[in-house]
Coordinates of C-alpha atoms in Angstrom, one line a residue:
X1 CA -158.3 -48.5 61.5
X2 CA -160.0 -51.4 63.0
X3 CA -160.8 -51.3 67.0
X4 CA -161.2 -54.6 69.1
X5 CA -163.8 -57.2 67.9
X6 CA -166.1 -58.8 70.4
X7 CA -169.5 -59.5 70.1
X8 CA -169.5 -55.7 68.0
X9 CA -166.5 -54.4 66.1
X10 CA -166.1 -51.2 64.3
X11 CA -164.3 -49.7 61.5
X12 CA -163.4 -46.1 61.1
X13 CA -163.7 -45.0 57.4
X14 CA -163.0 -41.7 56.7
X15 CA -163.9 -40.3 60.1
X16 CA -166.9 -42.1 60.3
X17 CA -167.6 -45.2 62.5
X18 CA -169.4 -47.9 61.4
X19 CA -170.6 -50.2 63.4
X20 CA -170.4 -54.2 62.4
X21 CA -172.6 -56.8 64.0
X22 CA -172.6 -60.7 64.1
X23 CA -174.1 -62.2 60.7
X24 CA -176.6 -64.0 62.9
X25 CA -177.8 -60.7 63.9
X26 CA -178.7 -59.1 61.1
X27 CA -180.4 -62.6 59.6
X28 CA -184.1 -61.4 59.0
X29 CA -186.6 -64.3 60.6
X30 CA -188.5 -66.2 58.1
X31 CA -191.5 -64.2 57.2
X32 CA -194.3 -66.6 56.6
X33 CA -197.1 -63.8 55.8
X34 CA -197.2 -61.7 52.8
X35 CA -199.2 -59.2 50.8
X36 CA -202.0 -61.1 49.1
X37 CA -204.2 -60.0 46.3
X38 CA -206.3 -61.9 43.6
X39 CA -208.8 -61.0 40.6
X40 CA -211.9 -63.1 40.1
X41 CA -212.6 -62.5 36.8
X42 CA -215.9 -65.0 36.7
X43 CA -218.2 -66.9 38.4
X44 CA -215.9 -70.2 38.5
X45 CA -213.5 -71.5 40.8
X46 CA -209.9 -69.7 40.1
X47 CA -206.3 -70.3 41.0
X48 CA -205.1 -68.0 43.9
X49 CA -201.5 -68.5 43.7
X50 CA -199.4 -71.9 44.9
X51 CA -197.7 -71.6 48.0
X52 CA -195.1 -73.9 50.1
X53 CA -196.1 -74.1 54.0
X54 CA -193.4 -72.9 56.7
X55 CA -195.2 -75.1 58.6
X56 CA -198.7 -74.8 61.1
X57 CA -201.8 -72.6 60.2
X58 CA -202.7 -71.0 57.0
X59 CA -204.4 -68.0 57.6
X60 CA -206.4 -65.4 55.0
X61 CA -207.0 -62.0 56.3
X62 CA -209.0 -59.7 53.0
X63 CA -209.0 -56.3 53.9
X64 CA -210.9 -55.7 50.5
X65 CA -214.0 -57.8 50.1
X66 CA -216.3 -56.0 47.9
X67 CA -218.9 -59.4 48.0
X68 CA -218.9 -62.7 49.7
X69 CA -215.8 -65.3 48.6
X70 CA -215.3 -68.6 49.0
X71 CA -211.8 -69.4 49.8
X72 CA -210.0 -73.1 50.2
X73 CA -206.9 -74.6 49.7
X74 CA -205.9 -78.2 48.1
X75 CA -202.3 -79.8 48.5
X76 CA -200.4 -79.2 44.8
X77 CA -199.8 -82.9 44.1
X78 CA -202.7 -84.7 45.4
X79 CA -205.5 -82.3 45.1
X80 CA -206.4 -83.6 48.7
X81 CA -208.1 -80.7 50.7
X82 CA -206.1 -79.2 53.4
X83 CA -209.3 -77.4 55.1
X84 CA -213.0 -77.1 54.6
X85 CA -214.0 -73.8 52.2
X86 CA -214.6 -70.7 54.0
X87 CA -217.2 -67.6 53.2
X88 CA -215.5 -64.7 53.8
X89 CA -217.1 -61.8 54.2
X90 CA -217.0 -58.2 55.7
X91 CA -218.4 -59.8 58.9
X92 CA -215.8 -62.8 58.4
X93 CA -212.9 -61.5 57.0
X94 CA -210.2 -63.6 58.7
X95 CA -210.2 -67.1 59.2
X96 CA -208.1 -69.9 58.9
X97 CA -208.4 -72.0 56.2
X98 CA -206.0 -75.0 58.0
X99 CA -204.5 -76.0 60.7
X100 CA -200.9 -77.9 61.1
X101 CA -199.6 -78.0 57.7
X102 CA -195.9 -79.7 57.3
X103 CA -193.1 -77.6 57.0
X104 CA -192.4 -77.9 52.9
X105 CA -196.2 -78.5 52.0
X106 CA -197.4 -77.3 48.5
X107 CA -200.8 -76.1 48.8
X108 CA -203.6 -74.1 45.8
X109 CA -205.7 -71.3 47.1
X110 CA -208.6 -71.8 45.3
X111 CA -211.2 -68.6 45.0
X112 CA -214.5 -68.1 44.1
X113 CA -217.8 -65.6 44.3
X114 CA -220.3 -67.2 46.5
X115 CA -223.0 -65.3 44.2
X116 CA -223.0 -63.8 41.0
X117 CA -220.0 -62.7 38.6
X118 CA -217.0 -61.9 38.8
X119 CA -215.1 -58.8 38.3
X120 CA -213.8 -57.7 41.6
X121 CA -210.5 -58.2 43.6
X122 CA -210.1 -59.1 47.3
X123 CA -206.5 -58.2 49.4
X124 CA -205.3 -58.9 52.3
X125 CA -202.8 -60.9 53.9
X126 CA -201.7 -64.6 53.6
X127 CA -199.9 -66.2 56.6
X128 CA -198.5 -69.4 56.0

């Protein structure tokens, strides 16, 4: 049995009401931050994942940091740097790696220890 549709319409199924709402309602926003987490395995510069901008900042928060990491981040095609390298540490453990990136922008995070080996993982959060 369907009632009047408006803005909200419901159905009765078996007793129980459920309640519809507009498809534009229940589209989820864009998230542009996720769940980040990356193993340096050595001493060298490693790849951190590709990534396509939503557009504006990129942003690295590490929540784990057991040493000092350099961080940047390079367009795909080019190479080109999109931001100076940051050291994060436990001190510095969010910063924004660059600002007002185009919507549709490939970029590289690139990773690194700032001393020694290897052999840890950092996670956080990447907004982008």
């Amino acid at each position: 049995m369907m009632k009047s549709w408006m803005r909200v319409g419901a159905v009765v199924v078996g007793g129980a009401a459920l309640v519809v709402s507009p498809l534009a309602a229940q589209a989820a926003p864009v998230k542009s931050g996720q769940p980040y987490t990356h193993l340096l395995t050595s001493k060298d510069w490693s790849t951190g994942g590709a990534y396509v901008a939503q557009g504006g900042d990129v942003t690295l928060q590490l929540s784990t940091l057991p040493k000092a990491t350099e961080v940047l981040i390079e367009e795909c095609d080019s190479g080109r740097d999109l931001g100076d390298g940051h050291v994060f540490t436990k001190q510095a453990s969010t910063q924004k790696l660059a600002t007002d990136v185009p919507k549709g922008t490939c970029f590289v995070m690139l990773l690194h220890p700032k001393s020694g080996n290897g052999g840890y993982s950092v996670k956080g959060t990447l907004s982008y």
